[in-house]
Short mmCIF file of C-alpha atoms in Angstrom, two decimals:
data_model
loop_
_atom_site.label_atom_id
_atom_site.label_comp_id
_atom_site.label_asym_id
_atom_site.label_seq_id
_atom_site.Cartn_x
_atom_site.Cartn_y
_atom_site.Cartn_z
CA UNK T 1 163.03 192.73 -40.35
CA UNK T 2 165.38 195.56 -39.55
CA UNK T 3 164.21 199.28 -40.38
CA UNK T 4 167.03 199.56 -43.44
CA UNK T 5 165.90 196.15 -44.41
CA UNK T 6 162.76 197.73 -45.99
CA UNK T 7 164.78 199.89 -47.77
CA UNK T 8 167.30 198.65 -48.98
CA UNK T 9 168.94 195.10 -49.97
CA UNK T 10 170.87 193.23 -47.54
CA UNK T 11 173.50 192.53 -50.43
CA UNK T 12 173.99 196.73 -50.95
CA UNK T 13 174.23 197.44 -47.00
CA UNK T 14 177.79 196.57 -46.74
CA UNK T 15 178.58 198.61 -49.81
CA UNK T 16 176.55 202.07 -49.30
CA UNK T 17 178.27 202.06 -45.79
CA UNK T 18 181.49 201.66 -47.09
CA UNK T 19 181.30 204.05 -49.17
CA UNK T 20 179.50 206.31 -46.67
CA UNK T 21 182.30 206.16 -44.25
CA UNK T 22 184.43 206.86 -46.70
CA UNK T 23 183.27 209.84 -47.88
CA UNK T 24 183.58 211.31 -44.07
CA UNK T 25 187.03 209.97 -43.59
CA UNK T 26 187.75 211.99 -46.73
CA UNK T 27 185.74 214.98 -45.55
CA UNK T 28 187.56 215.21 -42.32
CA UNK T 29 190.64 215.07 -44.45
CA UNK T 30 190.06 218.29 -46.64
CA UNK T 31 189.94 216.03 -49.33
CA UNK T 32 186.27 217.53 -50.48
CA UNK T 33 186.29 216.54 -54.06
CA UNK T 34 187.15 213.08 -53.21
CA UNK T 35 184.64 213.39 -50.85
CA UNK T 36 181.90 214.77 -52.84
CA UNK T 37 182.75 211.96 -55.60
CA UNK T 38 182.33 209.12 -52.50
CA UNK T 39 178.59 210.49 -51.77
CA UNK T 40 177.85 210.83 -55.14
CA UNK T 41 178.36 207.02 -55.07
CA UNK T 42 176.80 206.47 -51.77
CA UNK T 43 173.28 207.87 -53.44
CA UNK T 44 173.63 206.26 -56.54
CA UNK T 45 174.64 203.10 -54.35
CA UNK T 46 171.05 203.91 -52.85
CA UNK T 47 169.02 203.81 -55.56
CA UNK T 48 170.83 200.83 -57.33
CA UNK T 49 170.40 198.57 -53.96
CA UNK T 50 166.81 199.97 -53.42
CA UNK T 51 164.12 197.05 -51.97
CA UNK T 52 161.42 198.26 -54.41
CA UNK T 53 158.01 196.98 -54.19
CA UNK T 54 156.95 194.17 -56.75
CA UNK T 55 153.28 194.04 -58.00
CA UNK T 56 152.37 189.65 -57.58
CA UNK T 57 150.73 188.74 -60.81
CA UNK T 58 149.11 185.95 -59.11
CA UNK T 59 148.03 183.77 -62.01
CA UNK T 60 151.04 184.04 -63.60
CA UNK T 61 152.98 180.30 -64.23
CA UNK T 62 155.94 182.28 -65.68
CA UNK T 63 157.23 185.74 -64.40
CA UNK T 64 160.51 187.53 -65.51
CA UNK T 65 163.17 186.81 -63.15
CA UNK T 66 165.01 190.28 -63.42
CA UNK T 67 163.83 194.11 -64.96
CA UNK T 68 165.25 195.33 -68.25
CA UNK T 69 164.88 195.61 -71.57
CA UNK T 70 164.19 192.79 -73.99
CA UNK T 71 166.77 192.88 -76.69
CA UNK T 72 166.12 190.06 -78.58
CA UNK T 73 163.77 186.97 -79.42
CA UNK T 74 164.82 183.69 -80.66
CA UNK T 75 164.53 180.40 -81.01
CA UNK T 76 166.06 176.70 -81.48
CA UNK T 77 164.52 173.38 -82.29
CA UNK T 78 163.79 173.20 -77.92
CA UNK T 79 163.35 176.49 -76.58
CA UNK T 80 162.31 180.03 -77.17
CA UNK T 81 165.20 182.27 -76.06
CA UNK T 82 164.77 185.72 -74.87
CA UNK T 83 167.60 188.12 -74.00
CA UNK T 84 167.13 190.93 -71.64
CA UNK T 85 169.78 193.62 -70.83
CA UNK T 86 169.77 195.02 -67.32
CA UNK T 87 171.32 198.14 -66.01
CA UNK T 88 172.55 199.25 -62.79
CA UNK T 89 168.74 201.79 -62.85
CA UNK T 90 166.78 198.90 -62.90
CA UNK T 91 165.41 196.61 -60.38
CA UNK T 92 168.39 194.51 -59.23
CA UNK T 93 166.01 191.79 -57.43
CA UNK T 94 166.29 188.65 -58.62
CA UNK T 95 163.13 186.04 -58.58
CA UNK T 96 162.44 182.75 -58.70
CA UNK T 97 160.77 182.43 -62.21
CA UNK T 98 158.35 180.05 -61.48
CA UNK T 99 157.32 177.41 -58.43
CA UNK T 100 159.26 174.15 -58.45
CA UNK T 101 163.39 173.25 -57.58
CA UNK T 102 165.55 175.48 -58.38
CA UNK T 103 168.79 173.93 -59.60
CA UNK T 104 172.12 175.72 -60.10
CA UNK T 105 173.70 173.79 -63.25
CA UNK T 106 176.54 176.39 -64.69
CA UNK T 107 178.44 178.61 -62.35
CA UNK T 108 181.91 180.46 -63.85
CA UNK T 109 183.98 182.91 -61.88
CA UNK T 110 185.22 185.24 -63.96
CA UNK T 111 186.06 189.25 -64.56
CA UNK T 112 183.50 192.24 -65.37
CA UNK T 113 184.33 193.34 -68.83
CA UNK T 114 181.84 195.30 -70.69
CA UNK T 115 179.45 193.21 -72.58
CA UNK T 116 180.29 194.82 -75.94
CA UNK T 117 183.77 193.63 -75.50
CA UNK T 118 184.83 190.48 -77.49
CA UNK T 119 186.07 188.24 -75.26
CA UNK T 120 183.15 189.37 -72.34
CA UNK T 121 181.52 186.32 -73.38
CA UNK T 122 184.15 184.42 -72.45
CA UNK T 123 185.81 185.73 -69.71
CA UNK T 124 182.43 187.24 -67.41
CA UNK T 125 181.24 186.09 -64.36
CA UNK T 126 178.29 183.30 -65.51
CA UNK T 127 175.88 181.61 -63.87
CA UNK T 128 172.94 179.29 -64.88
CA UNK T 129 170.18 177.69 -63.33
CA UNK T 130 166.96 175.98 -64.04
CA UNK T 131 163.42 175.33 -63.20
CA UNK T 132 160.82 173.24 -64.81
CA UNK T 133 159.81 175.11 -67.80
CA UNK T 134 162.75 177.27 -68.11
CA UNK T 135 166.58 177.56 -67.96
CA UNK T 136 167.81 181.21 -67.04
CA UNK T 137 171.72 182.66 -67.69
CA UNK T 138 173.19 185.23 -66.25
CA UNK T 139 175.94 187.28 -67.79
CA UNK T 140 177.79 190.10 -65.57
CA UNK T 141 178.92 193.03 -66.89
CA UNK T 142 181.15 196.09 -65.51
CA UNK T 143 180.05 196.85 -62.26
CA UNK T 144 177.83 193.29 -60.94
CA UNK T 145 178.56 191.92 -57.96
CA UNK T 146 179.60 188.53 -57.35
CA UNK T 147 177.19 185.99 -58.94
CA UNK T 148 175.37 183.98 -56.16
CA UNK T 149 171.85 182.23 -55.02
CA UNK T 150 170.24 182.62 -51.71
CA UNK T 151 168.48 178.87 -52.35
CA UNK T 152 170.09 176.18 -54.35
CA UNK T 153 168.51 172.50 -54.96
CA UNK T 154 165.48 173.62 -53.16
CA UNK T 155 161.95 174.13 -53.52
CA UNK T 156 160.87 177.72 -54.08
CA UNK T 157 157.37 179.69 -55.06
CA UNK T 158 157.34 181.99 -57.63
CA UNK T 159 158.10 185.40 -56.39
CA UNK T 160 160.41 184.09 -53.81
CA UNK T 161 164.23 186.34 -53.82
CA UNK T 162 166.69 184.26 -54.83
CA UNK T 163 169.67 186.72 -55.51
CA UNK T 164 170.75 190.41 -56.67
CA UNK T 165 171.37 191.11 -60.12
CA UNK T 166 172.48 194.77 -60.98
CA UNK T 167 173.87 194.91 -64.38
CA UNK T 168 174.21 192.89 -67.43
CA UNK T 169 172.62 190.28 -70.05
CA UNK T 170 169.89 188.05 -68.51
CA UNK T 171 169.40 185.00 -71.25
CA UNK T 172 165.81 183.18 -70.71
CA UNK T 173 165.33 179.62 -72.49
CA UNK T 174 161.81 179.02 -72.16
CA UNK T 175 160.27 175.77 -73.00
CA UNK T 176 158.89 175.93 -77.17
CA UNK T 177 155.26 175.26 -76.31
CA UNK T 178 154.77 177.92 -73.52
CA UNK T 179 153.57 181.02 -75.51
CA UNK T 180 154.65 183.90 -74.24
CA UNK T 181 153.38 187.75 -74.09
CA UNK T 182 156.97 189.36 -74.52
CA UNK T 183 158.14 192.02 -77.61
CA UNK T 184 161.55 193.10 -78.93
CA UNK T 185 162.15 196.44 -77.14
CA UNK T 186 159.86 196.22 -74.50
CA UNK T 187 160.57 197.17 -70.78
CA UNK T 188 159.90 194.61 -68.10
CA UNK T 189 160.00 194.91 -64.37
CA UNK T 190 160.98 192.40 -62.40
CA UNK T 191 157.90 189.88 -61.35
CA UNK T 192 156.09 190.89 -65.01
CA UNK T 193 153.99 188.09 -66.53
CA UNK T 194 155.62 186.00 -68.86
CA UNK T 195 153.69 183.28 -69.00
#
């Protein structure tokens, strides 16, 4: 494991040191509010792609794949369905929910509208996938990257990286007999018990 590794996601390295260089290419150009806007950037960039330490709940069957906020609760005649919104502050590392295959059923390239636009729905980046005992859906917003899974088809454990989420609507369909320990408004990290 390299030393920025620890800090920092492999999926945000490109990015900060883009944006890094940038802003000293500008710099040596006089341009110095273009410059100062770059590094502004670069250390947001830094604390949006940050490898943050995740507390193992180890008895856990059913852990939140993503940090956020849950927004809603609801539920059909299979599943209960919880919606979490996730900002470009929060944890961006995405986890495998639970142990078993993970199996990518829904992907949809697409644009990064706002989510309070109409047609965002539509026309977002979406991707779906599924374990045993629940189905998760991911909804990009403004400023995600591209939608992608480091293991597809395979076997994972639970707590095991599969991706980088940074912004957007996280949709979990959890199986109707699983109770859950979840309330409208409340924040989760990434890796919190769900079940």
């Amino acid at each position: 494991m390299c030393f920025v590794d620890k800090y920092i996601l492999k999926e945000g390295q490109r990015v900060i040191l883009s944006l890094f260089v940038v802003a000293i290419i500008l710099h040596l150009l006089h341009l110095e509010f273009l410059s100062a806007l770059f590094l502004l950037i670069f250390f947001l960039s830094l604390y949006i792609f940050r490898n943050q330490k995740i507390d193992i709940n180890q008895d856990a069957k059913i852990i939140s794949p993503i940090s956020g906020v849950v927004h809603a609760i609801d539920f059909d005649e299979k599943y209960k369905i919880i919606y979490i919104n996730t900002s470009l502050f929060d944890n961006s590392i995405l986890l495998a929910p639970q142990t078993g295959e993970l199996k990518l059923t829904y992907l949809k390239r697409g644009i990064n509208l706002p989510l309070n636009e109409k047609k965002s729905k539509k026309l977002n980046e979406k991707l779906i996938f599924e374990q045993k005992d629940i189905k998760v859906e991911l909804l990009s917003s403004t400023a995600t990257n591209n939608l992608a899974l480091n293991f597809i088809d395979e076997n994972v454990n639970i707590f095991t990286k599969i991706g980088v989420f940074t912004q957007g609507e996280v949709i979990l369909f959890i199986n109707k007999e699983i109770e859950l320990s979840l309330q409208i408004g409340q924040k989760i990290e990434v890796g919190t018990k769900i079940a």
